[in-house]
Structures are given as C-alpha cells and as structure tokens.
GROMACS .gro file of C-alpha atoms in nm:
model
  193
    1MET     CA    1   0.965   1.958   7.169
    2THR     CA    2   0.931   2.299   7.334
    3PHE     CA    3   1.296   2.369   7.247
    4LEU     CA    4   1.238   2.286   6.878
    5LEU     CA    5   0.934   2.511   6.863
    6ARG     CA    6   1.114   2.801   7.031
    7PHE     CA    7   1.428   2.749   6.824
    8GLY     CA    8   1.218   2.731   6.505
    9ALA     CA    9   1.027   3.045   6.601
   10LEU     CA   10   1.346   3.240   6.678
   11CYS     CA   11   1.522   3.127   6.361
   12GLY     CA   12   1.210   3.189   6.153
   13ALA     CA   13   1.172   3.542   6.288
   14LEU     CA   14   1.539   3.612   6.212
   15SER     CA   15   1.503   3.463   5.864
   16GLY     CA   16   1.202   3.684   5.797
   17LEU     CA   17   1.382   3.993   5.923
   18PHE     CA   18   1.691   3.898   5.719
   19ILE     CA   19   1.472   3.900   5.408
   20ALA     CA   20   1.239   4.192   5.480
   21LEU     CA   21   1.482   4.454   5.612
   22PRO     CA   22   1.746   4.424   5.337
   23GLY     CA   23   1.466   4.402   5.081
   24ALA     CA   24   1.323   4.730   5.207
   25VAL     CA   25   1.667   4.893   5.200
   26GLU     CA   26   1.731   4.767   4.847
   27GLY     CA   27   1.410   4.936   4.735
   28PHE     CA   28   1.578   5.271   4.802
   29VAL     CA   29   1.952   5.219   4.754
   30GLY     CA   30   1.975   4.907   4.538
   31GLU     CA   31   2.157   4.586   4.617
   32THR     CA   32   2.467   4.625   4.831
   33THR     CA   33   2.725   4.383   4.964
   34ALA     CA   34   2.571   4.403   5.311
   35THR     CA   35   2.212   4.343   5.196
   36SER     CA   36   2.320   4.053   4.974
   37LEU     CA   37   2.511   3.891   5.258
   38VAL     CA   38   2.216   3.910   5.498
   39ILE     CA   39   1.966   3.782   5.240
   40GLY     CA   40   2.206   3.506   5.137
   41VAL     CA   41   2.218   3.352   5.485
   42SER     CA   42   1.843   3.383   5.554
   43PRO     CA   43   1.738   3.045   5.402
   44ALA     CA   44   1.955   2.857   5.654
   45LEU     CA   45   1.748   3.015   5.931
   46ALA     CA   46   1.421   2.917   5.763
   47ALA     CA   47   1.482   2.541   5.797
   48PRO     CA   48   1.415   2.528   6.175
   49LEU     CA   49   1.094   2.729   6.121
   50LEU     CA   50   0.976   2.479   5.862
   51THR     CA   51   1.033   2.197   6.112
   52ALA     CA   52   0.849   2.386   6.388
   53LEU     CA   53   0.553   2.449   6.157
   54TYR     CA   54   0.541   2.078   6.077
   55LEU     CA   55   0.564   1.973   6.442
   56LYS     CA   56   0.285   2.210   6.547
   57GLN     CA   57   0.022   2.065   6.313
   58PRO     CA   58  -0.147   1.721   6.295
   59ARG     CA   59   0.044   1.455   6.099
   60THR     CA   60  -0.112   1.380   5.762
   61THR     CA   61   0.025   1.230   5.443
   62LEU     CA   62  -0.007   1.566   5.265
   63GLY     CA   63   0.169   1.742   5.552
   64THR     CA   64   0.453   1.491   5.561
   65VAL     CA   65   0.506   1.489   5.183
   66GLY     CA   66   0.477   1.869   5.170
   67TYR     CA   67   0.726   1.908   5.456
   68VAL     CA   68   0.979   1.671   5.296
   69VAL     CA   69   0.960   1.831   4.951
   70ASN     CA   70   0.959   2.182   5.099
   71PHE     CA   71   1.256   2.100   5.324
   72LEU     CA   72   1.462   1.950   5.041
   73GLY     CA   73   1.362   2.236   4.812
   74LEU     CA   74   1.460   2.488   5.080
   75GLY     CA   75   1.802   2.325   5.101
   76LEU     CA   76   1.847   2.342   4.725
   77PHE     CA   77   1.702   2.691   4.686
   78GLY     CA   78   1.891   2.811   4.993
   79ALA     CA   79   2.216   2.701   4.831
   80ALA     CA   80   2.115   2.878   4.510
   81ALA     CA   81   2.021   3.195   4.703
   82TYR     CA   82   2.355   3.182   4.883
   83ALA     CA   83   2.538   3.150   4.553
   84LEU     CA   84   2.338   3.428   4.386
   85ASN     CA   85   2.366   3.672   4.675
   86ILE     CA   86   2.713   3.603   4.809
   87VAL     CA   87   2.920   3.445   4.531
   88LEU     CA   88   2.780   3.572   4.201
   89PHE     CA   89   2.697   3.918   4.337
   90HIS     CA   90   3.067   4.009   4.328
   91LEU     CA   91   3.119   3.894   3.970
   92ASP     CA   92   3.041   4.130   3.684
   93GLN     CA   93   2.762   3.977   3.475
   94PRO     CA   94   2.861   3.611   3.516
   95ILE     CA   95   2.764   3.378   3.236
   96LEU     CA   96   2.621   3.056   3.375
   97ALA     CA   97   2.660   2.732   3.184
   98ALA     CA   98   2.343   2.561   3.065
   99PRO     CA   99   2.365   2.276   3.322
  100THR     CA  100   2.399   2.532   3.602
  101LYS     CA  101   2.089   2.717   3.482
  102ILE     CA  102   1.897   2.388   3.466
  103VAL     CA  103   1.998   2.291   3.821
  104LEU     CA  104   1.910   2.637   3.957
  105THR     CA  105   1.571   2.625   3.785
  106ALA     CA  106   1.507   2.271   3.911
  107SER     CA  107   1.592   2.374   4.270
  108ALA     CA  108   1.352   2.667   4.246
  109LEU     CA  109   1.081   2.440   4.105
  110ILE     CA  110   1.124   2.180   4.382
  111PHE     CA  111   1.109   2.452   4.646
  112ALA     CA  112   0.798   2.609   4.489
  113VAL     CA  113   0.616   2.275   4.463
  114GLY     CA  114   0.711   2.183   4.820
  115THR     CA  115   0.598   2.524   4.943
  116VAL     CA  116   0.256   2.487   4.781
  117LEU     CA  117   0.212   2.129   4.908
  118PHE     CA  118   0.312   2.221   5.262
  119ALA     CA  119   0.095   2.532   5.255
  120MET     CA  120  -0.201   2.320   5.144
  121SER     CA  121  -0.145   2.095   5.447
  122MET     CA  122  -0.130   2.400   5.677
  123ILE     CA  123  -0.452   2.538   5.525
  124LYS     CA  124  -0.622   2.203   5.576
  125ALA     CA  125  -0.493   2.167   5.935
  126ARG     CA  126  -0.599   2.522   6.035
  127THR     CA  127  -0.334   2.522   6.307
  128HIS     CA  128  -0.161   2.839   6.190
  129PRO     CA  129  -0.318   3.176   6.100
  130LEU     CA  130  -0.466   3.156   5.751
  131VAL     CA  131  -0.346   3.495   5.622
  132PRO     CA  132   0.026   3.417   5.651
  133VAL     CA  133  -0.032   3.058   5.535
  134TRP     CA  134  -0.204   3.176   5.217
  135THR     CA  135   0.066   3.438   5.169
  136TYR     CA  136   0.326   3.163   5.216
  137ALA     CA  137   0.150   2.958   4.946
  138ILE     CA  138   0.147   3.245   4.695
  139ALA     CA  139   0.435   3.480   4.773
  140LEU     CA  140   0.713   3.228   4.837
  141PRO     CA  141   0.686   3.057   4.495
  142LEU     CA  142   0.681   3.403   4.331
  143PHE     CA  143   0.979   3.504   4.543
  144THR     CA  144   1.165   3.193   4.433
  145PHE     CA  145   1.134   3.264   4.063
  146ALA     CA  146   1.200   3.637   4.112
  147ALA     CA  147   1.538   3.569   4.277
  148PRO     CA  148   1.748   3.593   3.959
  149LEU     CA  149   1.560   3.901   3.833
  150PRO     CA  150   1.709   4.250   3.863
  151ASP     CA  151   1.615   4.447   4.173
  152THR     CA  152   1.305   4.661   4.130
  153PRO     CA  153   1.058   4.818   4.373
  154LEU     CA  154   0.834   4.516   4.305
  155THR     CA  155   1.102   4.262   4.404
  156SER     CA  156   1.182   4.472   4.712
  157ALA     CA  157   0.814   4.473   4.810
  158LEU     CA  158   0.806   4.095   4.759
  159HIS     CA  159   1.104   4.062   4.998
  160VAL     CA  160   0.913   4.260   5.261
  161VAL     CA  161   0.596   4.051   5.217
  162VAL     CA  162   0.784   3.719   5.236
  163GLY     CA  163   0.987   3.833   5.537
  164GLY     CA  164   0.675   3.954   5.718
  165THR     CA  165   0.503   3.624   5.645
  166LEU     CA  166   0.789   3.426   5.796
  167VAL     CA  167   0.790   3.644   6.108
  168TRP     CA  168   0.412   3.599   6.146
  169LEU     CA  169   0.438   3.221   6.104
  170ALA     CA  170   0.728   3.215   6.349
  171ARG     CA  171   0.507   3.388   6.604
  172SER     CA  172   0.237   3.126   6.550
  173VAL     CA  173   0.468   2.838   6.647
  174TYR     CA  174   0.623   3.000   6.953
  175PRO     CA  175   0.486   2.803   7.250
  176ALA     CA  176   0.299   2.987   7.518
  177ALA     CA  177   0.490   3.046   7.839
  178ILE     CA  178   0.485   2.743   8.058
  179ARG     CA  179   0.323   2.834   8.385
  180PRO     CA  180   0.336   2.618   8.696
  181ALA     CA  181   0.003   2.491   8.813
  182ALA     CA  182  -0.145   2.738   9.063
  183ASN     CA  183  -0.311   2.494   9.299
  184SER     CA  184  -0.377   2.176   9.117
  185SER     CA  185  -0.538   2.016   9.418
  186PRO     CA  186  -0.747   2.188   9.680
  187LYS     CA  187  -0.589   2.224  10.023
  188ILE     CA  188  -0.741   2.018  10.293
  189ASN     CA  189  -0.808   2.217  10.603
  190THR     CA  190  -0.681   2.011  10.897
  191MET     CA  191  -0.750   2.274  11.160
  192PRO     CA  192  -1.066   2.228  11.366
  193ALA     CA  193  -1.336   2.478  11.296
   0.00000   0.00000   0.00000
C-alpha cells in the first residue's frame, strides 16, 4: 500500500502542477498549444491521487460511493478536458452537436457530484487537512463547469487554486519515511559487572 500512496502523491502533485502552472501562464499570455497540452493530460494524473486519498481514510459507505462516483466522473471529465484542450483547441470555433453537448455536460455533472460526495467523506473522516478538502469540495465543481468558458483572469486564478489544492492533498497522502526500529528490544548485558 505504501507504493500506491507514494505513486498517488507523486501523480497528484504533478497533476496539480500541470493545472496551476499553465493556468498562471494563461493569465498573462492566453491559451497556447503548450499550456493546453499540459492541462489536457493532467486529469490522467489525478486518478492515482484520488485512489490514494481513498486508501488513506477510514472506509465508510459515503466514502466508497463518493470515491466511485468521483473516479468515474474524473474519467469522463478527464476525457472531456482532453478533447477540449488537445483536440478542439486546434479547431476554429467548432460547433458541437447537441448530443455531444449533453454528454459533456453530463460528464461534468457526474464529476461535480462525485467530487462533493467524496469531499464530504473526507471532511467527515478528518484524515486530510480541512482547508484543501473544503477547497476541493468548492473549487473543483466550479472548475469543471468553467472548463468550456473563455480564458479570463478569473479562470486562470481558478486553475491555480485547483492545482494548489491537488498538490496540498498529494502531500497529505505521502507516507512518512519508513525508519528501521532503533532498538526494539533492550540489550541484555551478559558481561559480569
């Protein structure tokens, strides 16, 4: 399990950085091919973090349901983010068919509901720091529905907040260094006094 926690922490930190840094750059120069590419791949790195967060807290029905819905929503929203940032970015004002818009909206809704449910379980468990957990509960659903909006300083700031939250949560699941026991049993002095 130590591997999963470390892997989740590393991937989560990278996911957060892959959202925050391009978001900050876009606040000054606008969306570029490079920033879109980095943001587009960030959801794939968030999945191991989600698993590590789940593994680190006590198992409850709310936590399990929240994890499952959040994980499935992340997969759906991650695919939508990939499409928006990597595929559609290179097309001039693409017109999406009504079924496509419905599916994209449904994936965002599933992710947002899963995020709130899982965040509620993390708040209840009190295993992770409360500030990033509350930020996760509020900022990630906003971030989800802001994805198709044009880039503004507000959406760039939201990228930085969400990315910072993921890095903070990643730090909370990273296991402490495993230290060998110093002297687990006292030495018996066999020498005569």
